[in-house]
Amino acid sequence: LAKTTQPISMDSYEGQEVNITCSHNNIATNDYITWYQQFPSQGPRFIIQGYKTKVTNEVASLFIPADRKSSTLSLPRVSLSDTAVYYCLVGEANTGFQKLVFGTGTRLLVSP
Amino acid sequence: DTEVTQTPKHLVMGMTNKKSLKCEQHMGHRAMYWYKQKAKKPPELMFVYSYEKLSINESVPSRFSPECPNSSLLNLHLHALQPEDSALYLCASSQSPGRGELFFGEGSRLTVL
């Protein structure tokens, strides 16, 4: 079964780069890795998705090594508003990837 | 329109009540999901509807009954709930089952007395 492992929490300061790593040793060959951000009492919000190597969008970068057993979400120059919980997701191949399982999440606290 | 709308935002019900949560999307998505989230925990998948058919039920107790009347609507009927069912119920949709971005609603905060 696909399962992800993330650090429980991380602390940072405004303006720093933050890297959050997710371990997914049992990722299926065809599965994508997706990261979400969640603020308290709100639904999760999509950040980025990738399959291999590097993906970059206007808010983050996602680094995936060749073996795809882990991935790293990189947030450049964080601000106070980036304080949130960050989840990585992979699907489960035996459900046609319909079963999208959230990891434990990483609580990021950004301080002034 | 890239929104998933959930109603009501807050619901308080007794253990003998029958209520429903509603979810709506107009993005033409063909997969819709119900997740349950307890405080400080990740969302847990409950149900997946694929092309308006129930494709995944994560062994959810029968006091939760999902319904997908059409491709834009998803309901969760609630009956004889327990206080431990109090949680944030999140609806999500995606363009196709198991692929692409999940669009989440803001959730319905349920309190069972």
CSV table of C-alpha atoms in Angstrom, one decimal:
chain,number,residue,atom,x,y,z
A,1,LEU,CA,0.0,0.0,0.0
A,2,ALA,CA,1.2,3.5,-0.8
A,3,LYS,CA,2.2,5.3,2.4
A,4,THR,CA,4.0,8.5,3.0
A,5,THR,CA,6.1,9.7,5.9
A,6,GLN,CA,6.9,13.3,6.6
A,7,PRO,CA,8.5,15.2,9.5
A,8,ILE,CA,5.9,16.2,12.0
A,9,SER,CA,6.9,19.9,12.2
A,10,MET,CA,9.4,22.4,11.0
A,11,ASP,CA,10.3,25.9,12.0
A,12,SER,CA,11.6,28.7,9.8
A,13,TYR,CA,11.9,32.4,9.5
A,14,GLU,CA,10.6,34.8,7.0
A,15,GLY,CA,12.7,35.0,3.8
A,16,GLN,CA,14.3,31.6,4.2
A,17,GLU,CA,13.9,28.7,1.9
A,18,VAL,CA,12.1,25.7,3.3
A,19,ASN,CA,12.5,22.1,2.2
A,20,ILE,CA,10.1,19.5,3.3
A,21,THR,CA,10.8,15.9,2.4
A,22,CYS,CA,8.3,13.1,2.0
A,23,SER,CA,9.2,9.4,2.0
A,24,HIS,CA,7.1,7.1,-0.2
A,25,ASN,CA,9.1,3.8,-0.5
A,26,ASN,CA,6.2,1.8,-2.0
A,27,ILE,CA,5.2,4.3,-4.7
A,28,ALA,CA,3.8,2.6,-7.8
A,29,THR,CA,5.4,3.0,-11.2
A,30,ASN,CA,2.7,5.1,-12.6
A,31,ASP,CA,1.8,7.2,-9.6
A,32,TYR,CA,2.3,10.9,-9.3
A,33,ILE,CA,3.4,12.8,-6.2
A,34,THR,CA,1.2,15.7,-5.1
A,35,TRP,CA,1.6,18.2,-2.4
A,36,TYR,CA,-1.2,20.2,-0.7
A,37,GLN,CA,-1.3,23.1,1.8
A,38,GLN,CA,-3.9,23.4,4.5
A,39,PHE,CA,-4.8,26.2,6.8
A,40,PRO,CA,-6.9,25.7,9.9
A,41,SER,CA,-10.6,25.0,9.2
A,42,GLN,CA,-10.1,25.1,5.5
A,43,GLY,CA,-9.9,22.5,2.8
A,44,PRO,CA,-6.5,21.5,1.5
A,45,ARG,CA,-5.2,23.5,-1.5
A,46,PHE,CA,-3.1,22.0,-4.3
A,47,ILE,CA,0.5,23.2,-4.5
A,48,ILE,CA,2.3,21.1,-7.0
A,49,GLN,CA,2.4,17.7,-8.7
A,50,GLY,CA,5.2,15.8,-10.3
A,51,TYR,CA,6.3,12.4,-11.6
A,52,LYS,CA,10.1,12.6,-11.7
A,53,THR,CA,13.1,15.0,-11.7
A,54,LYS,CA,12.0,18.6,-11.0
A,55,VAL,CA,8.8,20.6,-11.4
A,56,THR,CA,8.5,24.3,-10.7
A,57,ASN,CA,5.6,26.6,-10.6
A,58,GLU,CA,5.0,30.1,-9.3
A,59,VAL,CA,4.9,29.1,-5.6
A,60,ALA,CA,7.1,26.0,-5.2
A,61,SER,CA,9.5,23.5,-6.6
A,62,LEU,CA,9.3,19.7,-6.3
A,63,PHE,CA,12.4,17.6,-6.5
A,64,ILE,CA,12.0,13.8,-7.1
A,65,PRO,CA,15.1,11.6,-7.3
A,66,ALA,CA,15.5,8.9,-9.9
A,67,ASP,CA,14.3,6.1,-7.6
A,68,ARG,CA,11.2,8.1,-6.7
A,69,LYS,CA,11.2,6.8,-3.2
A,70,SER,CA,11.1,10.3,-1.8
A,71,SER,CA,10.3,13.8,-2.8
A,72,THR,CA,11.1,17.3,-1.6
A,73,LEU,CA,8.9,20.3,-1.6
A,74,SER,CA,10.9,23.5,-1.7
A,75,LEU,CA,9.2,26.8,-0.7
A,76,PRO,CA,11.5,29.8,-1.6
A,77,ARG,CA,11.5,32.8,0.7
A,78,VAL,CA,8.7,31.9,3.0
A,79,SER,CA,6.5,34.5,4.6
A,80,LEU,CA,4.3,34.4,7.7
A,81,SER,CA,1.3,33.4,5.5
A,82,ASP,CA,3.1,30.2,4.6
A,83,THR,CA,2.4,28.9,8.2
A,84,ALA,CA,0.3,25.8,7.5
A,85,VAL,CA,0.3,22.1,7.3
A,86,TYR,CA,1.8,20.5,4.2
A,87,TYR,CA,0.8,17.1,3.0
A,88,CYS,CA,2.2,14.9,0.3
A,89,LEU,CA,0.0,12.3,-1.4
A,90,VAL,CA,0.4,9.3,-3.6
A,91,GLY,CA,-2.3,7.1,-5.0
A,92,GLU,CA,-2.7,3.4,-4.6
A,93,ALA,CA,-2.2,1.5,-7.8
A,94,ASN,CA,-4.6,-1.3,-6.9
A,95,THR,CA,-7.5,1.2,-6.8
A,96,GLY,CA,-6.6,2.8,-10.1
A,97,PHE,CA,-5.0,5.5,-8.1
A,98,GLN,CA,-8.4,6.7,-6.9
A,99,LYS,CA,-7.5,6.2,-3.3
A,100,LEU,CA,-5.5,9.3,-2.6
A,101,VAL,CA,-4.0,8.9,0.8
A,102,PHE,CA,-2.8,11.9,2.9
A,103,GLY,CA,0.4,11.5,4.8
A,104,THR,CA,0.7,12.7,8.4
A,105,GLY,CA,1.5,16.2,7.3
A,106,THR,CA,4.2,18.6,8.3
A,107,ARG,CA,3.3,21.6,10.4
A,108,LEU,CA,5.4,24.6,9.2
A,109,LEU,CA,5.7,27.5,11.5
A,110,VAL,CA,7.2,30.7,10.0
A,111,SER,CA,8.3,33.3,12.4
A,112,PRO,CA,9.3,37.0,11.9
B,1,ASP,CA,-15.7,28.5,-11.8
B,2,THR,CA,-13.0,26.5,-9.9
B,3,GLU,CA,-14.9,26.1,-6.7
B,4,VAL,CA,-16.3,23.2,-4.7
B,5,THR,CA,-19.2,24.5,-2.6
B,6,GLN,CA,-20.2,22.7,0.6
B,7,THR,CA,-23.3,23.3,2.7
B,8,PRO,CA,-23.9,23.8,5.5
B,9,LYS,CA,-20.6,25.2,6.8
B,10,HIS,CA,-21.6,24.2,10.4
B,11,LEU,CA,-24.0,21.6,11.6
B,12,VAL,CA,-25.0,20.5,15.1
B,13,MET,CA,-27.1,17.4,15.4
B,14,GLY,CA,-28.3,15.0,18.0
B,15,MET,CA,-27.6,11.3,17.9
B,16,THR,CA,-31.2,10.6,16.7
B,17,ASN,CA,-31.3,13.2,14.0
B,18,LYS,CA,-31.1,12.7,10.2
B,19,LYS,CA,-29.3,15.4,8.3
B,20,SER,CA,-27.4,15.7,5.0
B,21,LEU,CA,-24.2,17.4,3.8
B,22,LYS,CA,-24.2,18.7,0.3
B,23,CYS,CA,-21.3,19.3,-2.1
B,24,GLU,CA,-21.5,20.9,-5.6
B,25,GLN,CA,-19.0,21.5,-8.4
B,26,HIS,CA,-19.5,22.9,-11.9
B,27,MET,CA,-16.1,22.1,-13.3
B,28,GLY,CA,-17.2,19.1,-15.2
B,29,HIS,CA,-15.2,16.8,-12.9
B,30,ARG,CA,-16.1,13.1,-13.0
B,31,ALA,CA,-14.7,12.1,-9.7
B,32,MET,CA,-15.9,13.2,-6.3
B,33,TYR,CA,-14.6,12.4,-2.8
B,34,TRP,CA,-15.7,12.6,0.8
B,35,TYR,CA,-12.9,12.9,3.4
B,36,LYS,CA,-13.3,13.2,7.2
B,37,GLN,CA,-10.8,15.2,9.2
B,38,LYS,CA,-10.4,15.2,13.0
B,39,ALA,CA,-8.5,17.9,14.7
B,40,LYS,CA,-4.8,17.9,14.1
B,41,LYS,CA,-5.0,14.8,11.9
B,42,PRO,CA,-4.8,14.4,8.1
B,43,PRO,CA,-7.9,14.0,6.0
B,44,GLU,CA,-9.1,10.4,5.9
B,45,LEU,CA,-10.8,9.1,2.7
B,46,MET,CA,-14.3,7.9,3.2
B,47,PHE,CA,-15.9,7.5,-0.3
B,48,VAL,CA,-15.0,8.0,-3.9
B,49,TYR,CA,-17.5,8.4,-6.7
B,50,SER,CA,-16.3,7.8,-10.2
B,51,TYR,CA,-18.5,8.8,-13.1
B,52,GLU,CA,-21.4,9.0,-10.6
B,53,LYS,CA,-20.9,5.4,-9.3
B,54,LEU,CA,-19.5,4.6,-5.9
B,55,SER,CA,-16.1,3.1,-6.6
B,56,ILE,CA,-14.5,3.2,-3.1
B,57,ASN,CA,-16.0,2.8,0.3
B,58,GLU,CA,-13.4,2.8,3.0
B,59,SER,CA,-15.4,0.5,5.3
B,60,VAL,CA,-17.4,3.5,6.5
B,61,PRO,CA,-20.2,2.7,9.0
B,62,SER,CA,-23.6,2.6,7.4
B,63,ARG,CA,-24.8,5.6,9.5
B,64,PHE,CA,-23.0,7.5,6.7
B,65,SER,CA,-24.7,7.1,3.4
B,66,PRO,CA,-23.3,8.8,0.3
B,67,GLU,CA,-25.3,9.7,-2.8
B,68,CYS,CA,-24.4,11.2,-6.1
B,69,PRO,CA,-27.6,12.4,-7.9
B,70,ASN,CA,-25.7,13.7,-10.9
B,71,SER,CA,-22.2,14.6,-12.0
B,72,SER,CA,-22.2,18.0,-10.2
B,73,LEU,CA,-23.7,17.0,-6.8
B,74,LEU,CA,-22.5,14.8,-4.0
B,75,ASN,CA,-24.5,14.3,-0.8
B,76,LEU,CA,-23.6,12.6,2.5
B,77,HIS,CA,-26.6,11.5,4.5
B,78,LEU,CA,-26.2,11.2,8.2
B,79,HIS,CA,-28.3,9.2,10.6
B,80,ALA,CA,-27.8,8.0,14.2
B,81,LEU,CA,-24.4,9.4,14.4
B,82,GLN,CA,-22.1,9.2,17.5
B,83,PRO,CA,-20.3,12.0,19.3
B,84,GLU,CA,-17.0,10.6,17.9
B,85,ASP,CA,-18.3,11.4,14.4
B,86,SER,CA,-17.8,15.1,15.1
B,87,ALA,CA,-15.3,16.3,12.6
B,88,LEU,CA,-14.7,18.4,9.5
B,89,TYR,CA,-16.2,16.7,6.5
B,90,LEU,CA,-14.4,17.7,3.3
B,91,CYS,CA,-15.7,17.2,-0.3
B,92,ALA,CA,-13.3,17.2,-3.2
B,93,SER,CA,-13.5,16.7,-6.9
B,94,SER,CA,-11.0,15.9,-9.7
B,95,GLN,CA,-11.2,15.9,-13.4
B,96,SER,CA,-10.9,12.1,-13.6
B,97,PRO,CA,-10.6,9.4,-11.0
B,98,GLY,CA,-7.2,9.2,-9.5
B,99,ARG,CA,-5.6,11.8,-11.6
B,100,GLY,CA,-5.0,15.5,-11.5
B,101,GLU,CA,-5.5,18.0,-8.8
B,102,LEU,CA,-8.1,17.5,-6.1
B,103,PHE,CA,-10.2,20.6,-5.6
B,104,PHE,CA,-11.5,20.8,-2.0
B,105,GLY,CA,-14.4,22.6,-0.6
B,106,GLU,CA,-14.1,24.5,2.7
B,107,GLY,CA,-15.7,21.7,4.6
B,108,SER,CA,-18.7,21.2,6.8
B,109,ARG,CA,-18.0,21.3,10.5
B,110,LEU,CA,-20.2,18.6,12.2
B,111,THR,CA,-20.8,18.4,15.9
B,112,VAL,CA,-22.8,15.5,17.2
B,113,LEU,CA,-24.3,16.0,20.7
